[in-house]
Short mmCIF file of C-alpha atoms in Angstrom, two decimals:
data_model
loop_
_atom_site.label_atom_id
_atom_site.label_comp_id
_atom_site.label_asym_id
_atom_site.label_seq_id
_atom_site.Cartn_x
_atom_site.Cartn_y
_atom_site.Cartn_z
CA UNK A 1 -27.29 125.10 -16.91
CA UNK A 2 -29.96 122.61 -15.65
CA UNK A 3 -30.73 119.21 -17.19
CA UNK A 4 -34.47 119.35 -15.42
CA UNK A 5 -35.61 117.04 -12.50
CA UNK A 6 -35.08 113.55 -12.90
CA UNK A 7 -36.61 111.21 -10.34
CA UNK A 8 -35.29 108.17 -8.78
CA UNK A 9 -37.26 105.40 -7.15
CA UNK A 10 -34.67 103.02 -5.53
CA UNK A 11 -32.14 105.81 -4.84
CA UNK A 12 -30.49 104.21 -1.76
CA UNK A 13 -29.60 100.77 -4.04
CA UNK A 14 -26.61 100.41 -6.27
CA UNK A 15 -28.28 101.47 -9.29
CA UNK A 16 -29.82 104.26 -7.66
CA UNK A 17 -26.55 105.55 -6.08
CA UNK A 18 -24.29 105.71 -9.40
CA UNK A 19 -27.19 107.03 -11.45
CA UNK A 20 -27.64 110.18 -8.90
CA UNK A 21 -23.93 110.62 -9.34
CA UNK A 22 -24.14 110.64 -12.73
CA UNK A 23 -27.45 112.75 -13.55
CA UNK A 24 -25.76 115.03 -10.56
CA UNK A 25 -22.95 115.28 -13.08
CA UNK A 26 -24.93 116.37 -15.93
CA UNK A 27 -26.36 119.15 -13.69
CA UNK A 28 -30.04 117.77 -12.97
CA UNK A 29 -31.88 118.23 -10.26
CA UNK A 30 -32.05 114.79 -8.33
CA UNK A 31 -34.89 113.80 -6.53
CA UNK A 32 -35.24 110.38 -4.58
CA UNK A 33 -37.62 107.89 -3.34
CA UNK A 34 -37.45 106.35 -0.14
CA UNK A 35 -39.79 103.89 2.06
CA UNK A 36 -40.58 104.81 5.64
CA UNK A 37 -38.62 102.08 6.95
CA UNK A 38 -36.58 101.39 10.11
CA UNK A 39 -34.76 99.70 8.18
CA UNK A 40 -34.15 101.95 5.11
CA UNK A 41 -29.99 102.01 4.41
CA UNK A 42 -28.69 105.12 2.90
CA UNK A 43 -24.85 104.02 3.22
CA UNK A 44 -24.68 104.33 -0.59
CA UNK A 45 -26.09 107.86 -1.14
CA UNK A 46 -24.55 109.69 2.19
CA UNK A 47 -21.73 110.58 0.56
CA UNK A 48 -23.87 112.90 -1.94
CA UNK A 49 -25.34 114.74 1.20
CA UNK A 50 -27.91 117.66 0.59
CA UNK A 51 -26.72 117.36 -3.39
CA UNK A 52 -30.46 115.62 -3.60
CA UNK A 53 -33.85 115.87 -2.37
CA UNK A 54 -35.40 112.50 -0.62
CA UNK A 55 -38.88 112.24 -0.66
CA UNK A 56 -41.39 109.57 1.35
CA UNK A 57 -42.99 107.53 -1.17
CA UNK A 58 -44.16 103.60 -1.82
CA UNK A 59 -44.78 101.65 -4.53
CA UNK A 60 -47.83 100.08 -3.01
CA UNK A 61 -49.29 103.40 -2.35
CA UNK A 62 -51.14 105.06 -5.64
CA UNK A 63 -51.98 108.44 -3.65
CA UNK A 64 -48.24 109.12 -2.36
CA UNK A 65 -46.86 108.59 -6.11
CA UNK A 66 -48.83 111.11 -7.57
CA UNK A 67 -48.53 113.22 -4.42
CA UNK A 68 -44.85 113.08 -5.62
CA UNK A 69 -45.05 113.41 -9.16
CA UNK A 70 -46.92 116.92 -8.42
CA UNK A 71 -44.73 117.94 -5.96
CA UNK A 72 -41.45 117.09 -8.44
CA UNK A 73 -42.82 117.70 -11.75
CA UNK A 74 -39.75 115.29 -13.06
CA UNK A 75 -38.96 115.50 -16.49
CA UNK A 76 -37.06 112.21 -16.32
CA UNK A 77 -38.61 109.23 -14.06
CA UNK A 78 -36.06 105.79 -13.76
CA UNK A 79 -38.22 103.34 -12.13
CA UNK A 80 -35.16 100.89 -10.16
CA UNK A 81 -37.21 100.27 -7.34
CA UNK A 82 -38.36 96.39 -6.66
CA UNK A 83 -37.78 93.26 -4.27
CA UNK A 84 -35.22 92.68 -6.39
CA UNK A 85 -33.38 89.08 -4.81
CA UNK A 86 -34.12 86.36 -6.75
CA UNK A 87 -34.04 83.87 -3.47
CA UNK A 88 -36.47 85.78 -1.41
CA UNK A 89 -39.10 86.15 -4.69
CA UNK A 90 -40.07 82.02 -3.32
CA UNK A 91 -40.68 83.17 0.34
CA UNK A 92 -42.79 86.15 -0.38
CA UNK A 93 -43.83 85.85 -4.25
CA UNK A 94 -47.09 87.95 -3.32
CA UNK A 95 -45.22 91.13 -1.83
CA UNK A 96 -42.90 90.48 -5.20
CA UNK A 97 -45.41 90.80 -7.32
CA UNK A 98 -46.99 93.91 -5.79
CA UNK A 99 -43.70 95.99 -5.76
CA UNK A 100 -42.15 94.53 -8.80
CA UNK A 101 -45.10 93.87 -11.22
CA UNK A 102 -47.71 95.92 -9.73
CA UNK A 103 -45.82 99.04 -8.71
CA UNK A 104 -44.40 99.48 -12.31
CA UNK A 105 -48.39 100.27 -13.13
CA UNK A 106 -49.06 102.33 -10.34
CA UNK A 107 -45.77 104.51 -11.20
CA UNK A 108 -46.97 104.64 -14.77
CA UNK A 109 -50.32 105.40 -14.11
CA UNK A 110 -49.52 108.70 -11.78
CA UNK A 111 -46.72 109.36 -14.51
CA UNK A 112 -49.79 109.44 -17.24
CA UNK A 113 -51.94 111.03 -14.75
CA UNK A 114 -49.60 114.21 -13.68
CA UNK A 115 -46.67 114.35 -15.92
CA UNK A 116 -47.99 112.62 -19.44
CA UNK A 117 -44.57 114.57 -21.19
CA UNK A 118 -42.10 112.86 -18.68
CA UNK A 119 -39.60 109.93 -20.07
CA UNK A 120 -39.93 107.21 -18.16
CA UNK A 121 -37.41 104.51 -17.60
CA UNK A 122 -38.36 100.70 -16.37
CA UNK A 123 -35.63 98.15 -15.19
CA UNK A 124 -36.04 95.00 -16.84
CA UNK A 125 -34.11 92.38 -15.91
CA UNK A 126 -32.35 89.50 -18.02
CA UNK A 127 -34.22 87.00 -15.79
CA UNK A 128 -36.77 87.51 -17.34
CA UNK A 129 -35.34 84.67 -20.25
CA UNK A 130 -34.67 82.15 -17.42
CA UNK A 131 -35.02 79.02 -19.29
CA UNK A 132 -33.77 80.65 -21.99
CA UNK A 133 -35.05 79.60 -25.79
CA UNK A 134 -31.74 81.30 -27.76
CA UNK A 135 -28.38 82.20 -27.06
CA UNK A 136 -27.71 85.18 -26.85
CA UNK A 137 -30.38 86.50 -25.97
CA UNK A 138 -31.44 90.39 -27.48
CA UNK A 139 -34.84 92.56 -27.63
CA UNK A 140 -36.64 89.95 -29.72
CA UNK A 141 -35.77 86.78 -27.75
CA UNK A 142 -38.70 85.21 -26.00
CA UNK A 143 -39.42 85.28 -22.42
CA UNK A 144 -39.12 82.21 -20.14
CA UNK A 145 -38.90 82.84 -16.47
CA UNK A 146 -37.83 80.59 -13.72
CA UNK A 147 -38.48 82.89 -10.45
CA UNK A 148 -41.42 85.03 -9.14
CA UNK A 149 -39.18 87.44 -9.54
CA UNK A 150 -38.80 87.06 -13.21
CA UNK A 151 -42.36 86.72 -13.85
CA UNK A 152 -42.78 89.69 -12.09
CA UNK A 153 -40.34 91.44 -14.07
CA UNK A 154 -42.19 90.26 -16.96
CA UNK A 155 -45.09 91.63 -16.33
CA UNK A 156 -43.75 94.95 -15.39
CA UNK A 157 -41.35 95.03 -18.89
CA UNK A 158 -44.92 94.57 -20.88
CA UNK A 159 -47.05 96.98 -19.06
CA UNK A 160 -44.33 99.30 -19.76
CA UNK A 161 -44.49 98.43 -23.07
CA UNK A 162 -48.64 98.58 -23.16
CA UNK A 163 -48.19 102.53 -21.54
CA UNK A 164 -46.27 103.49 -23.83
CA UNK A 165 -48.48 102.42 -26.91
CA UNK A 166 -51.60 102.92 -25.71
CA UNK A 167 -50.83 106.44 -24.41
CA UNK A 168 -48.06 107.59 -26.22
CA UNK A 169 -45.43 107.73 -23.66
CA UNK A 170 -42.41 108.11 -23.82
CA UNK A 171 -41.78 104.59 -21.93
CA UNK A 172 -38.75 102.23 -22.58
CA UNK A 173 -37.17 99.18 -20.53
CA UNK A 174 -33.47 98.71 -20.18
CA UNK A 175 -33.16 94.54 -20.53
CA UNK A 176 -30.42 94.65 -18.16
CA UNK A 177 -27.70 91.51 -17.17
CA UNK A 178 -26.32 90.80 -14.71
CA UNK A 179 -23.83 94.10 -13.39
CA UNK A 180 -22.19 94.42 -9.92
CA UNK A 181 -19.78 96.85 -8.21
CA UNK A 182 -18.42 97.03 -4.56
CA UNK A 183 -21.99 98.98 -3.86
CA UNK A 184 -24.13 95.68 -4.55
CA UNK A 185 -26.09 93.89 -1.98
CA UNK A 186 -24.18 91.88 0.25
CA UNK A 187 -26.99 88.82 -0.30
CA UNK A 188 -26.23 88.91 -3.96
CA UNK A 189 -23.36 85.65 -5.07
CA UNK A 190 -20.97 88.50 -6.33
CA UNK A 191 -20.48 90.40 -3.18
CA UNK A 192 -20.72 87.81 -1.15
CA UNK A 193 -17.72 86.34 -2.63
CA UNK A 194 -15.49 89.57 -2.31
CA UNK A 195 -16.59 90.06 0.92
CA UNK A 196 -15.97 86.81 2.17
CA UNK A 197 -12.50 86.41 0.35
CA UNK A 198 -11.60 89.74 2.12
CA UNK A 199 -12.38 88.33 5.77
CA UNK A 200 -10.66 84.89 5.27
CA UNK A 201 -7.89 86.97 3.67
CA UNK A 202 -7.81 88.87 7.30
CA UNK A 203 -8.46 86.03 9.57
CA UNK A 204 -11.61 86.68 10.50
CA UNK A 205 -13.98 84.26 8.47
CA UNK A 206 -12.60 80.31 7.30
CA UNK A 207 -14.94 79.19 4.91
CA UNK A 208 -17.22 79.95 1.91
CA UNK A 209 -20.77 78.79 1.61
CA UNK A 210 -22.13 78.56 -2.12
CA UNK A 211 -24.40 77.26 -4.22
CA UNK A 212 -24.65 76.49 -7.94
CA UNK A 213 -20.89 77.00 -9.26
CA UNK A 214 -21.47 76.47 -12.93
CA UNK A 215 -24.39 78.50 -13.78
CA UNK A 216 -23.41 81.07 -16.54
CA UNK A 217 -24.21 84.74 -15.60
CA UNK A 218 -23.05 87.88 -18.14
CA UNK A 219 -21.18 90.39 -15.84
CA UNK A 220 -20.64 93.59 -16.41
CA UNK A 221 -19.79 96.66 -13.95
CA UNK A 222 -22.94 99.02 -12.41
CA UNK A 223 -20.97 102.38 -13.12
CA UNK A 224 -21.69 101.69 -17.09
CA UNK A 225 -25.05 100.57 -16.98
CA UNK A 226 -26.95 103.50 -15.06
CA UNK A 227 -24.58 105.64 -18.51
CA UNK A 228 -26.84 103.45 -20.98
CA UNK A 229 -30.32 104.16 -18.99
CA UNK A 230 -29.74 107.67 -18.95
CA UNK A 231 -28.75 107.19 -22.64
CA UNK A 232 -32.10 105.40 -23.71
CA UNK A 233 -34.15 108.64 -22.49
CA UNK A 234 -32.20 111.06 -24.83
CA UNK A 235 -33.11 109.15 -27.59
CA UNK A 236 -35.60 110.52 -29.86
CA UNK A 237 -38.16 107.07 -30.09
CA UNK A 238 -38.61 105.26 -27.39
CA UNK A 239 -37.26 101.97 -27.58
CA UNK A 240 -36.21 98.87 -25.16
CA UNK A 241 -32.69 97.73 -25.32
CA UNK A 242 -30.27 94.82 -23.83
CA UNK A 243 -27.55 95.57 -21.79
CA UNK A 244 -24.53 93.91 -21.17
CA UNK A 245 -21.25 92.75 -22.39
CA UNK A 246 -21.44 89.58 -24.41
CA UNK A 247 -19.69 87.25 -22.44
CA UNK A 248 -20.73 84.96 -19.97
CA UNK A 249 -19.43 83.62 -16.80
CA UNK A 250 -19.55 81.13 -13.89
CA UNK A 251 -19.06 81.63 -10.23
CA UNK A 252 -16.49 78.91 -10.08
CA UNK A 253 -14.58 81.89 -12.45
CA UNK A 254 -15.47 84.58 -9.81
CA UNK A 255 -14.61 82.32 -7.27
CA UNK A 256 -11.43 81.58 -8.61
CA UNK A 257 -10.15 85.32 -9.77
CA UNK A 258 -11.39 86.80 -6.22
CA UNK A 259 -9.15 84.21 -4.50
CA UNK A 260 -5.72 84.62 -6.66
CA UNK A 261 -6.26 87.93 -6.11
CA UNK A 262 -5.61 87.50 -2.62
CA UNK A 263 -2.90 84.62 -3.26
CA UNK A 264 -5.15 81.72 -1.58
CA UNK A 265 -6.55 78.28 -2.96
CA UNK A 266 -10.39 78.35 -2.94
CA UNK A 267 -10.23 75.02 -2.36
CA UNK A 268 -9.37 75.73 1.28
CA UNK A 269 -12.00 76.91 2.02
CA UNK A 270 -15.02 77.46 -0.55
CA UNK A 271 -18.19 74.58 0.14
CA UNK A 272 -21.20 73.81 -1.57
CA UNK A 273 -24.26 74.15 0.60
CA UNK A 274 -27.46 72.69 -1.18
CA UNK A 275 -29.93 75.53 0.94
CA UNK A 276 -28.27 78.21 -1.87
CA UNK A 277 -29.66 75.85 -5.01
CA UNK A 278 -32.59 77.67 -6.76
CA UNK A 279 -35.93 75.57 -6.55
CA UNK A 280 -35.66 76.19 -10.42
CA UNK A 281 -32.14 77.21 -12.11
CA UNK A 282 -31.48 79.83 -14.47
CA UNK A 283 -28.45 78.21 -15.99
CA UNK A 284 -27.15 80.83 -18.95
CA UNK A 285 -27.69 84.26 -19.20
CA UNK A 286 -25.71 85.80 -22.30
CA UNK A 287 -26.49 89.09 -23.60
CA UNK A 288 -26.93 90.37 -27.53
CA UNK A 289 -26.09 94.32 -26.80
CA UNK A 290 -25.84 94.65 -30.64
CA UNK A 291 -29.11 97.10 -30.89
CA UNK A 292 -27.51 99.37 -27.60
CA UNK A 293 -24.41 99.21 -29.31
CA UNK A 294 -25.33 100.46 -32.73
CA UNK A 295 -27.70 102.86 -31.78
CA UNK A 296 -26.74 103.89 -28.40
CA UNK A 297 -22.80 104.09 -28.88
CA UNK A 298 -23.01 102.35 -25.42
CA UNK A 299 -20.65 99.36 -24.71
CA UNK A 300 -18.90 97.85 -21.33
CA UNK A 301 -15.37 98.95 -20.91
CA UNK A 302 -14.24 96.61 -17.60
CA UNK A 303 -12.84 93.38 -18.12
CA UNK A 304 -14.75 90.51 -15.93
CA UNK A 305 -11.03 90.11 -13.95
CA UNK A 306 -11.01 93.72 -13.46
CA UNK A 307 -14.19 93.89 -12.03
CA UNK A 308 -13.57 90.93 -9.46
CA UNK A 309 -10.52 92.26 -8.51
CA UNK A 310 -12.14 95.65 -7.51
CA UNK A 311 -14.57 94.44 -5.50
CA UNK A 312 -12.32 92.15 -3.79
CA UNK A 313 -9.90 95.00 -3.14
CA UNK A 314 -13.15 97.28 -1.80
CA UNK A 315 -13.75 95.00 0.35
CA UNK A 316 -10.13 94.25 1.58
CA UNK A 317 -9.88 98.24 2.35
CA UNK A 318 -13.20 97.99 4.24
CA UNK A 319 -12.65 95.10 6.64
CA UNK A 320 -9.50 96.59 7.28
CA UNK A 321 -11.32 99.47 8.53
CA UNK A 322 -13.86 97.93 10.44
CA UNK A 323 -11.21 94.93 12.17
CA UNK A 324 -7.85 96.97 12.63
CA UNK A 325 -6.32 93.84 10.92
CA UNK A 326 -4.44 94.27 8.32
CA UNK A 327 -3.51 91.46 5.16
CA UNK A 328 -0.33 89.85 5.87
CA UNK A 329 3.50 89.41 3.96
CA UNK A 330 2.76 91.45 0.40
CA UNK A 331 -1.23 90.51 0.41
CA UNK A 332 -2.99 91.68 -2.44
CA UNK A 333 -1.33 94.94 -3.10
#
């Protein structure tokens, strides 16, 4: 039996990927959003094949999203799509704010305009806090951010919020921390660890560039956190939530884990490269899930070790692949 059409704008990213799986699962219809790009990577949704329908769309185009949202007729809409690196939100803060601030409205408005009874889901983001005023932070904690891209994400959590009381739609944000998986960006810290620790492991890279090592960052693994935004749109009120697990982090841990995995001192080979320092740090980002806990039945289930260790060990298999080189004496296995 089907679920209905659910949407997906940012289909090709992490999110995107493991939420198609699982709304594929539940026997929707998927339908996808992608950017006519040269440059548009679909590495993380070719394994799904003709299981969903891609569709030409852009967040800086008002005509082609409600072109869409009359072709589709979605009954569920998740809204990932964004320039979502922090570091790149200080080179271009305008083209930020158009795709991560702006496009939120103009997905909204054709959402209102075509398909008024569709739920619609918003990624928020927990930099939004960035200087944060509490810890931990949950639904009610104040705002503070220390990144275009936070602002940004600011203003796209509280137009979301204005939609869905000024037209009665069914509109909610999922505050989400910090979550990675062997699918996430290779610019973001977290892969760029595994992936690195996988090539020295190999021979074929000998050192680590990083940046801020004790910043604390709540870490929790994708695969869960595309379960509680699906989970937030069978709810019968609409309602924003915090997501994550409660526990907070540094690299310097990440760093540390990803290495012993692969029996090698960090210290060997990790530096500290002052062009990765923010202009302005986001030191501690610790979520409150208490509200998606108690009235989602939604919690994290992979230890912060566990996680490291599978990406590390993803990206092991995959260097192996692409290099013919294979980890010496008893490795990581």
């Amino acid at each position: 039996m089907s679920a209905g059409s659910a949407l997906i704008t940012g289909v090709t990213g992490q999110d995107g990927s493991y939420l198609a799986e699982l709304l594929l699962e539940k026997g929707y219809e998927v339908h996808g959003v992608v950017r006519r790009s040269s440059t548009e990577n679909f590495e993380r949704i070719q394994h799904l094949g003709d299981s969903i329908t891609l569709h030409q769309a852009d967040l800086l185009d008002q005509i082609s999203l409600v072109s869409l949202m009359q072709e589709v007729q979605p009954a569920e809409v998740y809204n990932l799509a964004a320039q979502s690196f922090v570091p790149t939100s200080w080179v271009q803060p305008t083209l930020t704010g158009e795709f991560t601030a702006l496009g939120v409205t103009r997905m909204l408005e054709a959402l209102r305009t075509v398909v008024p009874e569709a739920r619609f889901y918003q990624a928020s983001s927990s930099e939004m806090y960035g200087k944060v005023l509490e810890t931990p932070q949950n639904e009610a904690t104040p705002f503070y951010p220390r990144s275009p891209y936070g602002v940004a994400k600011v203003y796209g959590h509280f137009i979301t919020v204005n939609y869905r009381e000024s037209y009665d739609l069914f509109a909610v944000s999922g505050i989400l921390f910090n979550h990675e998986s062997p699918r996430r960006g290779r610019e973001f810290v977290t892969r760029k660890i595994s992936e690195h620790v996988a090539r020295i492991k190999l021979g074929l890279a000998d050192e680590l560039l990083l940046g801020n090592m004790d910043s604390k960052r709540d870490w929790g693994y994708a695969p869960e956190y595309v379960e509680a935004m699906w989970q937030m749109l069978q709810q019968d009120h609409a309602a924003d939530y915090v997501i994550g697990t409660g526990e907070h982090h540094t690299p310097q841990e990440f760093v540390d884990i990803a290495f012993a995995h692969v029996e090698l001192d960090p210290a060997d080979f990790v530096r500290i490269d002052p062009a990765f320092l923010r202009p302005a740090e986001v030191d501690t980002l610790l979520a409150d899930p208490t509200k998606a806990r108690e009235e989602l039945g939604w919690s994290t289930r992979t230890p912060f070790a566990e996680l490291v260790q599978v990406m590390v060990e993803s990206d092991l298999e995959a260097q192996e692949k692409l290099s013919g080189r294979r980890r010496g004496g008893d490795g990581a296995r």
